[in-house]
XYZ file of C-alpha atoms in Angstrom:
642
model
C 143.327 139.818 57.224
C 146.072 138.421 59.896
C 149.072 141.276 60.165
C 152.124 140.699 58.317
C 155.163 140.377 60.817
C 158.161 142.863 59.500
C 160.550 144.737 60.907
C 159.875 148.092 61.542
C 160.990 150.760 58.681
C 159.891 148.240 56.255
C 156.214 148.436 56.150
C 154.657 149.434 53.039
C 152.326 152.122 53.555
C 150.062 154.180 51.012
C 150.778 157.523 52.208
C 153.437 157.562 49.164
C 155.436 160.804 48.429
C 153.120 160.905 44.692
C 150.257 161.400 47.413
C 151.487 163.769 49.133
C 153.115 166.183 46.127
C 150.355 165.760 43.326
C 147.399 165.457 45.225
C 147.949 168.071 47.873
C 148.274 171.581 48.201
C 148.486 174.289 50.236
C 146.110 177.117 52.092
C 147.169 179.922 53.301
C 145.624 183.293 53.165
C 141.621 184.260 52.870
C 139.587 187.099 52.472
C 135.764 187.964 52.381
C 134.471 190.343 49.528
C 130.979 190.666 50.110
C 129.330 187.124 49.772
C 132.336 185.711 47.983
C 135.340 184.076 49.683
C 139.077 184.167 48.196
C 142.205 181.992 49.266
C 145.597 181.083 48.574
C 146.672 178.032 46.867
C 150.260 177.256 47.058
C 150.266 173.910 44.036
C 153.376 171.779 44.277
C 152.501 170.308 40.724
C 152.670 173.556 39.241
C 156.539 174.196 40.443
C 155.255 175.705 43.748
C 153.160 178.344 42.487
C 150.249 180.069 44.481
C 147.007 181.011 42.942
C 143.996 183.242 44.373
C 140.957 180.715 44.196
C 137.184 181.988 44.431
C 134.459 180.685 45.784
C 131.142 182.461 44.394
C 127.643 182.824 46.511
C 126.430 179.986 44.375
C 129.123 177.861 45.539
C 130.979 178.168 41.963
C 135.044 177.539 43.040
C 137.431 178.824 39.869
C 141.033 180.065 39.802
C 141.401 184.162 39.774
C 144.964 184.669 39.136
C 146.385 182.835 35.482
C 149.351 181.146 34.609
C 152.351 182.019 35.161
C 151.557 184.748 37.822
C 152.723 183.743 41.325
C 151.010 185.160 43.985
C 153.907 185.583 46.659
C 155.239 188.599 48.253
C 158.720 188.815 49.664
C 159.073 191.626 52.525
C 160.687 189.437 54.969
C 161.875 187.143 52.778
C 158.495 184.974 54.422
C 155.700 187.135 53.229
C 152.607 186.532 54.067
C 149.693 188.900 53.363
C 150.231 189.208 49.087
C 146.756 189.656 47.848
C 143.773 192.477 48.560
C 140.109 192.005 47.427
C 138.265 195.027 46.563
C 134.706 194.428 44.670
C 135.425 191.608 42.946
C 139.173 193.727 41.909
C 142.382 191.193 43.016
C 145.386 193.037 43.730
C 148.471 190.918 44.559
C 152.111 190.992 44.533
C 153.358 188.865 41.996
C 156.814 186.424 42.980
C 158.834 186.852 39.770
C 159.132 190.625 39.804
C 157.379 191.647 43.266
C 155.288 194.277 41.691
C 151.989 195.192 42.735
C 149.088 193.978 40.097
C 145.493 194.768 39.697
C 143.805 191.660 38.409
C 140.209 193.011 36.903
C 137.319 190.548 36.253
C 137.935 188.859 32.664
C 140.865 191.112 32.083
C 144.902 189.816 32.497
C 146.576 191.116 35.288
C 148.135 194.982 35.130
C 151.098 196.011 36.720
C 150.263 198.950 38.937
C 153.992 199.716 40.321
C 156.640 200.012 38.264
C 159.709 197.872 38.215
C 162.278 198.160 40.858
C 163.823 196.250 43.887
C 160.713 197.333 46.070
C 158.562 194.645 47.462
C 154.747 194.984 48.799
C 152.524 193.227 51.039
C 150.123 193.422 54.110
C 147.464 195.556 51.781
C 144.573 197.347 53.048
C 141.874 199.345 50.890
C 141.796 203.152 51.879
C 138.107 203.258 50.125
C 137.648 207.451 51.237
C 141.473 208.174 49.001
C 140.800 205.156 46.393
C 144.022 204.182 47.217
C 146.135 200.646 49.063
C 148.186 201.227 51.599
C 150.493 198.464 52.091
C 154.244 198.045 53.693
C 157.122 198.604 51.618
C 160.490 197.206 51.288
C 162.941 198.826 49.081
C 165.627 197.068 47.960
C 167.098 199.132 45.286
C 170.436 200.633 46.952
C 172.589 197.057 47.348
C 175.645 198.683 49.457
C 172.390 199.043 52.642
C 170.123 197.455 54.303
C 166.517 196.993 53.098
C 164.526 200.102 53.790
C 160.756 199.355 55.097
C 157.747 202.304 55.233
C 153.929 202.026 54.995
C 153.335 203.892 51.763
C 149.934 204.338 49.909
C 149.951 203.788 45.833
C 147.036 204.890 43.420
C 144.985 202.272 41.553
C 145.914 202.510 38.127
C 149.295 202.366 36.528
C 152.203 204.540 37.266
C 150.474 206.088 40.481
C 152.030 207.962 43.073
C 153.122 206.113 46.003
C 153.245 208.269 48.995
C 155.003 207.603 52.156
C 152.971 207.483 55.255
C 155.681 206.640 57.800
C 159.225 205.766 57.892
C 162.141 205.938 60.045
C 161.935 202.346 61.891
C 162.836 199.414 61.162
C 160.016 197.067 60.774
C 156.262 198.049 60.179
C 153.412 195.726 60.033
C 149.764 195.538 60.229
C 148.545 199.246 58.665
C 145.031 198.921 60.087
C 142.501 201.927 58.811
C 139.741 202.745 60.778
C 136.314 202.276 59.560
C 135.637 206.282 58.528
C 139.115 206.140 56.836
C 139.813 208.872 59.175
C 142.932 207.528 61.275
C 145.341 204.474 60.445
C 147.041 202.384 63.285
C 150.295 199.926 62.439
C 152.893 198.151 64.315
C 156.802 198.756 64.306
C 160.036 197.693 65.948
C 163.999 198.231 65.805
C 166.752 195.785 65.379
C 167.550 193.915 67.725
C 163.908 192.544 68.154
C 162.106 190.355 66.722
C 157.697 191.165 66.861
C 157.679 188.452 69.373
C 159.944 190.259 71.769
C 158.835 194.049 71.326
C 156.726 196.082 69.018
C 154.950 199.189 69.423
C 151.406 200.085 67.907
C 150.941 203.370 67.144
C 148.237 205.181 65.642
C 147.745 208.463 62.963
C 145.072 211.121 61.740
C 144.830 210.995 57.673
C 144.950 214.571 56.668
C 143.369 215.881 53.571
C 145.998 215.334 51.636
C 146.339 211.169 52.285
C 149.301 212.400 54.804
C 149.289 211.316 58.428
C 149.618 213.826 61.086
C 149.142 213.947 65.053
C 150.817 210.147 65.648
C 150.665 208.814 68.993
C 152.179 205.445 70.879
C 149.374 203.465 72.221
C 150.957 200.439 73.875
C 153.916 198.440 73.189
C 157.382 198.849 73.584
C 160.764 197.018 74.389
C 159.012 194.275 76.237
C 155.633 194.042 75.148
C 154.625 192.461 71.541
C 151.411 193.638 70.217
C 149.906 191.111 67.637
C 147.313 191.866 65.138
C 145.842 195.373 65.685
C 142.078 195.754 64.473
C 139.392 198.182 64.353
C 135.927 197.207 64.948
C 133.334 198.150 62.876
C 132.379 200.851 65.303
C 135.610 202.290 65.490
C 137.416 201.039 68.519
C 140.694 199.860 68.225
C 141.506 196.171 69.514
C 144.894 193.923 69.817
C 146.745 191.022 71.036
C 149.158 192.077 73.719
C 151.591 189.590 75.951
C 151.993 192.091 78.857
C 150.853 189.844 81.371
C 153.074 187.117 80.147
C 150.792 185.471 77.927
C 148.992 187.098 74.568
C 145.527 188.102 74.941
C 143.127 190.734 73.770
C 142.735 194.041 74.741
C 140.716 197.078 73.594
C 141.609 200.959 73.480
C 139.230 203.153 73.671
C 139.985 207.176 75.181
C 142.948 206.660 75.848
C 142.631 203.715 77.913
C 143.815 200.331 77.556
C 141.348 197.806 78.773
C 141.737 193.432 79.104
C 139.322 191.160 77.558
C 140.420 188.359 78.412
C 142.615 187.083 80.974
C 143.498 183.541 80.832
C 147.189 181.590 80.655
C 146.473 181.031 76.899
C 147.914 182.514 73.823
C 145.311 184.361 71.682
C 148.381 185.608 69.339
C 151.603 183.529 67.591
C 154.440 184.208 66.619
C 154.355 187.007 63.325
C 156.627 185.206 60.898
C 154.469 185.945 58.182
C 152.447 189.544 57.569
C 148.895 189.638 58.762
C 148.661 186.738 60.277
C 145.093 186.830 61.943
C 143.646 184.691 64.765
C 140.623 186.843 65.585
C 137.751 189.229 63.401
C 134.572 190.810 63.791
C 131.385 189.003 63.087
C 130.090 192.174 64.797
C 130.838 195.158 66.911
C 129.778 193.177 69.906
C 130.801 190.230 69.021
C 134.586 188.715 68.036
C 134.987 185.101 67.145
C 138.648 184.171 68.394
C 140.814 181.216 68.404
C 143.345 180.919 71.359
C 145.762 178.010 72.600
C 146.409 175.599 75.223
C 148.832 172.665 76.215
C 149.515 172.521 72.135
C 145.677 172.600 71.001
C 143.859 175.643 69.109
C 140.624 176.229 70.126
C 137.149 178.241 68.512
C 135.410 180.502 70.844
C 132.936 183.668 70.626
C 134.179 186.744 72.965
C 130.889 189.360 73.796
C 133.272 192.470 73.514
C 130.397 194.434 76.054
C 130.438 191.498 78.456
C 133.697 190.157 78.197
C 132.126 186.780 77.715
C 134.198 183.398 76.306
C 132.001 181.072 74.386
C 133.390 177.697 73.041
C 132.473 177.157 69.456
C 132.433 172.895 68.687
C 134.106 172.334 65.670
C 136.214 168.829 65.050
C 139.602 170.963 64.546
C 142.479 170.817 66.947
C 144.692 173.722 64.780
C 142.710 176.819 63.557
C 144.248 179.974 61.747
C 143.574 183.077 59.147
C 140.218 183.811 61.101
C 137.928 185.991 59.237
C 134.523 186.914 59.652
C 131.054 188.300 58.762
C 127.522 188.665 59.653
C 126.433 185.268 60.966
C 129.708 183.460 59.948
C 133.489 182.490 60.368
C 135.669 181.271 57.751
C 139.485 179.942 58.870
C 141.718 177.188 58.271
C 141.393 174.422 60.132
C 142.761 170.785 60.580
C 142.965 167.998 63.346
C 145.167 164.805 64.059
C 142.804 162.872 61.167
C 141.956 166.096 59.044
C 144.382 168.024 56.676
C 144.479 171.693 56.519
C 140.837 172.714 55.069
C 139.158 176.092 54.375
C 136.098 175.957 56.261
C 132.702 177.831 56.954
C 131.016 177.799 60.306
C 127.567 179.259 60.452
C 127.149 181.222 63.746
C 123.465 180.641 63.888
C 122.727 177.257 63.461
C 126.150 175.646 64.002
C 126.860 173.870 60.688
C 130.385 173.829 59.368
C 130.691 173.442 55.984
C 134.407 172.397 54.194
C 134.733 174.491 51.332
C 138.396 173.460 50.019
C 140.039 170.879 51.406
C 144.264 170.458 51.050
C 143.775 166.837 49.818
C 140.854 164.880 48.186
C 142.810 162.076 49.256
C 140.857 159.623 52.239
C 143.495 157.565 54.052
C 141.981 154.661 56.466
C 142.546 155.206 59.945
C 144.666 152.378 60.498
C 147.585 153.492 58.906
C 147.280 157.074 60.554
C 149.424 157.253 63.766
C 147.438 159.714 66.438
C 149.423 162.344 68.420
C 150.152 161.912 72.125
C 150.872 164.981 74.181
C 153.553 164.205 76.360
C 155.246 166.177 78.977
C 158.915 165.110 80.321
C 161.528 166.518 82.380
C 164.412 168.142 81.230
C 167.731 169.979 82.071
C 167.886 172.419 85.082
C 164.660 170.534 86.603
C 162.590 171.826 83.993
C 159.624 170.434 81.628
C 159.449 170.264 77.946
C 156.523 169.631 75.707
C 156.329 167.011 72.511
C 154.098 165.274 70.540
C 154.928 160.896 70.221
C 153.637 159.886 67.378
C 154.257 155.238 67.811
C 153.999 153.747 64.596
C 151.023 152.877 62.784
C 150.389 150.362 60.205
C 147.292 147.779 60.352
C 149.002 145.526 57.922
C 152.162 144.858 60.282
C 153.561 144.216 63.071
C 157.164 144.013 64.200
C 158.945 140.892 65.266
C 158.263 139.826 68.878
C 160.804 142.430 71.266
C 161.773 144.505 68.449
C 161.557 148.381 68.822
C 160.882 151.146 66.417
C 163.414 153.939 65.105
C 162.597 156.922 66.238
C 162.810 160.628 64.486
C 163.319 163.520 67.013
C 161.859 166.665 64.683
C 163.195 170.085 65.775
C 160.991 172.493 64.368
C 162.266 175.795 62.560
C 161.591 179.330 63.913
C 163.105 178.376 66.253
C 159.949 180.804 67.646
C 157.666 178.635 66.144
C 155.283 175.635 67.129
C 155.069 172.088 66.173
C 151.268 171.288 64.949
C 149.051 168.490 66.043
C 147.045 168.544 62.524
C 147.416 165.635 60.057
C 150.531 165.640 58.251
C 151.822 163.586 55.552
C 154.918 164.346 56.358
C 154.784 162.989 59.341
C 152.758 160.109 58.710
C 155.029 159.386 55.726
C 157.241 157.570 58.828
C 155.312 156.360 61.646
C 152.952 154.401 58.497
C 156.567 152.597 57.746
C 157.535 151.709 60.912
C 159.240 154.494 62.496
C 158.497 156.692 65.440
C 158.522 160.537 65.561
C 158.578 162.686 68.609
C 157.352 166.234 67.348
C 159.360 168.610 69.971
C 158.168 172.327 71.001
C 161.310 172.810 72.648
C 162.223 175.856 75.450
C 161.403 178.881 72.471
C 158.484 177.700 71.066
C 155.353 179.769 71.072
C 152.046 178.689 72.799
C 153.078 178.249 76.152
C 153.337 181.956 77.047
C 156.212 184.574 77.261
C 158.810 183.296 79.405
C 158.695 179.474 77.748
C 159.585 181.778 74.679
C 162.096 183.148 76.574
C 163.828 180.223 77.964
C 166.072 180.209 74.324
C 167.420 184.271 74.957
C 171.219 183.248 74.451
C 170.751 179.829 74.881
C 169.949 178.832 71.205
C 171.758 175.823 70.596
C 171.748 174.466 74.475
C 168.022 174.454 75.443
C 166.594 173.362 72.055
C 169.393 170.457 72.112
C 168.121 169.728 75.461
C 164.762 169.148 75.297
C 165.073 167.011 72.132
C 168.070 164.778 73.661
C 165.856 164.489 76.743
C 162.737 163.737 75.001
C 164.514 161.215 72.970
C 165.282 159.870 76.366
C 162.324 159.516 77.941
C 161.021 157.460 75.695
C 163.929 154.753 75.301
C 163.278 154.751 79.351
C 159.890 154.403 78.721
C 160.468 151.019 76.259
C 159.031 152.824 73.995
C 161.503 153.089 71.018
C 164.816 152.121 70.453
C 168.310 153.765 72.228
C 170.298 152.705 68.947
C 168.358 153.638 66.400
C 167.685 157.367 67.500
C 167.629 160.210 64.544
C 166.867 164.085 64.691
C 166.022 165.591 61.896
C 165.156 169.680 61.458
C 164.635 172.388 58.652
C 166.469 175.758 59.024
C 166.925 176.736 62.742
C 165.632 172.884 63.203
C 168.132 172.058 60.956
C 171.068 173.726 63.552
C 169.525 172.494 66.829
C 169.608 168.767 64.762
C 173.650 169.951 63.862
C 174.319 171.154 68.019
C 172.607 167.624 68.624
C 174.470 165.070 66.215
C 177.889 167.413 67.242
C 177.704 168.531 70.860
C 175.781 165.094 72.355
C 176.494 161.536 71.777
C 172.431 160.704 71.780
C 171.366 159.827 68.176
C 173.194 157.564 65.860
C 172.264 159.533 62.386
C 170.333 163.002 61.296
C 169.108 164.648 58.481
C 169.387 168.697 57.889
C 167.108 170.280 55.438
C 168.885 173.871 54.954
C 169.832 173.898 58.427
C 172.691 176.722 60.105
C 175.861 175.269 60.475
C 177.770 178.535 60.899
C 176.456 181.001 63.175
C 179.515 183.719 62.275
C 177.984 183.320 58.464
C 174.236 183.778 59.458
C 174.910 186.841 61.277
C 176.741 188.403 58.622
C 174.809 186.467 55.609
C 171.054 186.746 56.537
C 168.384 188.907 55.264
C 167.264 192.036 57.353
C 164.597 190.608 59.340
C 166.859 188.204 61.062
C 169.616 189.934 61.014
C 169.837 190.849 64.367
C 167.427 187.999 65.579
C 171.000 186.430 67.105
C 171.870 189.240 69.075
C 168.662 187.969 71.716
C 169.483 184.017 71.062
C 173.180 183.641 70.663
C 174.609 187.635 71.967
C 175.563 190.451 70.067
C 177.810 190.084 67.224
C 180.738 190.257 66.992
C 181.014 191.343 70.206
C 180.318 188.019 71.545
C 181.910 186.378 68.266
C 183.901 183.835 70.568
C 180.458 182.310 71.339
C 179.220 182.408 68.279
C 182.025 180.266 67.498
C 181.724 178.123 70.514
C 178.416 176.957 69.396
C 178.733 176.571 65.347
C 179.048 172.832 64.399
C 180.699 173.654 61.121
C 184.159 174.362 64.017
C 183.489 170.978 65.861
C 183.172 168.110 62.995
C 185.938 166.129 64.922
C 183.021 165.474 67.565
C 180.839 164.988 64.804
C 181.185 160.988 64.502
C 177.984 159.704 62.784
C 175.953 159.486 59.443
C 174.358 163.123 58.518
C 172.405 164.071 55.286
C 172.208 167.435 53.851
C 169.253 168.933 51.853
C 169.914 172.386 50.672
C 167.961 174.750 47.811
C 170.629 176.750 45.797
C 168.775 179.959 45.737
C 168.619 179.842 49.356
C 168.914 183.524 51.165
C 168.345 182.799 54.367
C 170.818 180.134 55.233
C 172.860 179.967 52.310
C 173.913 176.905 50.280
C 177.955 177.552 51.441
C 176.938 176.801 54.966
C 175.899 173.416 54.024
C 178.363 172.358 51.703
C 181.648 173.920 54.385
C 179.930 171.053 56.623
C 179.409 168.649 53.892
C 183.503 169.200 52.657
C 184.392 168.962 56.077
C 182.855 165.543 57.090
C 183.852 164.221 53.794
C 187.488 164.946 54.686
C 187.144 163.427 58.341
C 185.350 160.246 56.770
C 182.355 160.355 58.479
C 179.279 159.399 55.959
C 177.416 162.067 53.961
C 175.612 162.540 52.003
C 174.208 165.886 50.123
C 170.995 166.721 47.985
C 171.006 170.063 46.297
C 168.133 171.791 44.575
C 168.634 174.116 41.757
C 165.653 177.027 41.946
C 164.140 176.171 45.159
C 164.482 178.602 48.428
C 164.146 178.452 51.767
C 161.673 175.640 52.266
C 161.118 173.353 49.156
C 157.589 173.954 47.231
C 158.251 172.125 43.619
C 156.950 168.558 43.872
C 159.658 166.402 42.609
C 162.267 168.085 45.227
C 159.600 167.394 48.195
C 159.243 163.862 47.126
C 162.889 163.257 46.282
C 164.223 164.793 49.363
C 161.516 162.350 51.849
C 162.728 159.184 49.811
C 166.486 160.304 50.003
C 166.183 160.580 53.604
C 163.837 157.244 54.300
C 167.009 155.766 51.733
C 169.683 156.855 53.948
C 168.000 155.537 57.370
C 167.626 152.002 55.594
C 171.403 151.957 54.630
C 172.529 153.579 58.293
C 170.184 150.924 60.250
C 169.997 148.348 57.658
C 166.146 147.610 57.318
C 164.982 146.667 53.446
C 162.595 148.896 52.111
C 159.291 147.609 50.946
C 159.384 149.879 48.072
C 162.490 150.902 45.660
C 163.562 153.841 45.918
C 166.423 156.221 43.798
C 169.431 156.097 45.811
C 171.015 158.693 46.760
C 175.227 158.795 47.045
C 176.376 158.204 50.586
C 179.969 159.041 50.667
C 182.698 157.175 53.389
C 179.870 154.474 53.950
């Protein structure tokens, strides 16, 4: 069938917001229990709740954890890390109360701690003691900070808990050797964040469950360690960026010895707990994924030879590696393939999908395919993006007519954009509209010192790199110069704020709980970020007069086009008064707003109707702003001074 000709924006597409909230879900975190394999579920149909799923030996996949439990820890506010499999035994933290449960086979769930303001995650089985040790965050004193320890707590209800080490700031990663006989963890002090400096140390478990003769083994001020692991003969391995980029080293003796040595990143960012990108199949062998230029890759490292084997598989973004005799189960997805639990057998080379995050099938000529690009930027240096042109067999655009483009700032901002399949993304480029994807100066995956080209220039270099690669491609012909948006969640959500305030570039944005005020995250924010300024901005408030220099919410007389605010009201990491300060003040100036608030929903939306309303309310405002009709209707959403 012969193309319709429409303007761009108003192709109708079937990658519809009811696709993308009913029909898909989330994977996140998976563990092996002898021949069975367990996962996380996070189900925006079910308000945003995450369930343990099993898969049985005889392929039999059923739901562990009932209604309404919510598996979801909050040390860090992020998590990561909430549920432990021991023989067929689930323990998990549960979201509502963030108390530890053991979840027995055909029995309801029991609450093993008791209830407090102490949250628990990161769990590993100490099976010598019959005991979990875990990290602990105790919240109960409100006039201090958050206290974190790695503690140990019995099985049954109303155990002890016993405190294995304090006195630091952060811990991470308890790790117990094999024979139960020693335990090694990561730590770090404010000001850093485990992407600038962490230290792994490692204990002696006394008779007693207590930890005695501690020593440093690498690490420090300058030096993140990522993902400590024993292998099953008892030598201790880890991801280290000492050399600039994070690879894998082993200690053994005393000595610290490289396994691989290659400009790649074997390690990410830890913005979740026990995140893992490498596990044994075998004391000889670990099956690793590493990345390059923006693509995640399988390989097989001979820990005796120091050998790097590439392992085919059709993914381009691999995570939560975990393996076994003869096999490797991870998360993996690709520019035509959504996130997907899948099973690679080491001996024969068949990969088998064993949950995938959509049963939906979309033809491939409505799916736009990522380009890497690389363009210059300020200061004579390079930047990194993904162009995703729009895609949409059933259209094209009038004769010289060029597309809209989106300019999305990831969050972090020490985080990575993704070249996996995304609705999200797709959402836009299938109606018309262009999105650059931008791993600005800060994002991880290009080694240390691209992670380090943000240290106090948050705001600048970020805004940079997306004006620049919005840029490039109006020189290029590719999109067009006046119909140029940015639009970014949380940290995204400020460098989009710096962009629409401090340059001229784009003609509209969108900010989904984005920081407005940097004065009021400093002195707002949770513990783990607390100090996270003091390396991207300057110490506070010693170098308040920056702080201030830089804060859009103190500019909005520069701030001269149309901006949309999405904001959850139980947000604790940027807080819903940032948004609505910069809301009140462009409603006063007369620029057009307009603002979406979500009663219940945190940092990062996960109920259904708020992710679909929130995509339409922002597709909305770009139709009013550029004045394309929609194919579809749409709610409207209340754009003030327009």
């Amino acid at each position: 069938m012969k193309p319709e000709v429409a303007s761009y924006g108003s192709w109708r597409s079937p990658i519809t917001t009811d696709l993308m909230t009913a029909r898909t879900i989330g994977l996140g975190q998976i563990a092996l229990d002898g021949e069975d394999i367990y996962w996380s579920e996070l189900r925006p149909s079910e308000l945003g709740r995450t369930v343990v799923v099993r898969q049985t030996a005889n392929h039999q996949i059923q739901d562990v954890i009932p209604t309404p439990f919510n598996v979801r820890t909050r040390v860090h506010e992020y998590g990561g890390s909430s549920f432990l499999v021991v023989d067929g035994t689930v323990y998990f933290s549960n979201f509502t109360d963030q108390r530890l449960y053991r979840q027995d086979v055909g029995s309801e769930p029991q609450a093993i701690t008791p209830e407090a303001a102490i949250r628990y995650a990161d769990y590993v089985f100490d099976r010598q003691r019959q005991r979990i040790i875990c990290v602990c965050e105790d919240h109960t004193v409100a006039e201090r900070e958050a206290v974190n320890t790695v503690v140990s707590i019995g099985l049954e209800k109303d155990s002890q808990v016993q405190k294995l080490v304090s006195g630091n700031d952060f811990y991470a990663s308890p790790r117990l050797s094999p024979d139960g006989s020693r335990l090694a963890w990561l730590t770090w002090n404010h000001p850093n964040m485990p992407w600038d400096g962490t230290q792994l140390w490692v204990g002696e478990l006394k008779a007693d469950g207590s930890l005695g003769n501690t020593q440093q083994v690498a690490g420090g001020l300058d030096e993140s360690i990522f993902q400590p692991e024993w292998s099953p003969d008892g030598k201790l391995y880890f991801i280290s960026d000492r050399t600039g980029w994070w690879n894998i080293y082993r200690w053994e003796n005393g000595d610290i010895e490289s396994l691989t040595e290659m400009k790649a990143e074997f390690g990410l960012s830890q913005w979740v707990l026990s995140t893992s990108t490498y596990a044994f199949e075998s004391a000889n062998r670990i099956i690793c994924t590493y990345t390059q230029q923006g693509s995640w890759y399988l390989a097989s490292l001979d820990t005796t030879t120091k050998q790097l084997e590439a392992l085919a598989t059709p993914y381009t973004d691999i995570s939560s590696v975990h393996a076994a005799a003869g096999k490797v189960v991870f998360v993996g997805s690709s520019p035509t393939e959504l996130r997907a639990i899948a099973q690679l057998n080491l001996t024969n080379g068949t990969l088998e999908v064993l949950r995938s995050a959509s049963d939906v099938t979309i033809d491939a000529g409505y799916l736009a395919l990522p380009q890497p690009i690389e363009y210059p930027t300020a200061d004579g240096k390079t930047a990194y993006a993904l162009f995703y042109p729009p895609k949409n067999h059933d259209y094209i655009a009038p004769e010289g007519e060029k597309p809209p483009l989106i300019v999305k700032s990831h969050g972090g901002p020490t985080a990575a954009t993704s070249s996996s399949l995304s609705f999200s993304i797709q959402y836009w480029t299938s109606r018309g509209i262009a999105v650059l994807d931008v791993n600005y100066g800060g994002s991880t995956g290009y080694g240390r010192e691209y992670r380090q080209r943000l240290n106090g220039q948050w705001g600048i270099v970020d805004v940079d790199d997306c004006v620049s690669g919005a840029r490039y491609l109006v020189e290029q012909g590719k999109v067009d110069g006046d119909r140029l948006t940015i639009s970014g969640g949380s940290a995204g959500g400020y460098t989009t704020l710096c962009a629409l305030t401090f340059r001229n570039t784009f003609k509209a944005g969108a900010s989904y709980y984005g920081v407005s005020d940097l004065e009021a995250l400093a002195r707002d924010t949770h513990k783990f970020e607390s100090r996270y300024l003091d390396g991207l901005i300057g110490a506070y408030p010693q170098q308040r007069q920056i702080y201030q220099e830089r804060s859009p919410i103190n500019f909005t007389d520069r701030l001269a086009c149309p901006v949309i605010f999405f904001q959850g009201l139980e947000d604790r990491v940027v807080p819903p008064n940032q948004t609505e300060a910069m809301v009140t003040a462009m409603r006063a100036k007369g620029v057009p707003v307009a603002y979406v608030p979500f009663a219940g929903e945190q940092h990062g939306f996960r109920q259904a109707q708020n992710i679909k309303r929130s995509l339409e309310a922002e597709l909305y405002f770009y139709s009013r702003i550029f004045n394309f009709e929609l194919a579809e209707p749409i709610e409207p959403v209340v754009i003030e001074n327009l």
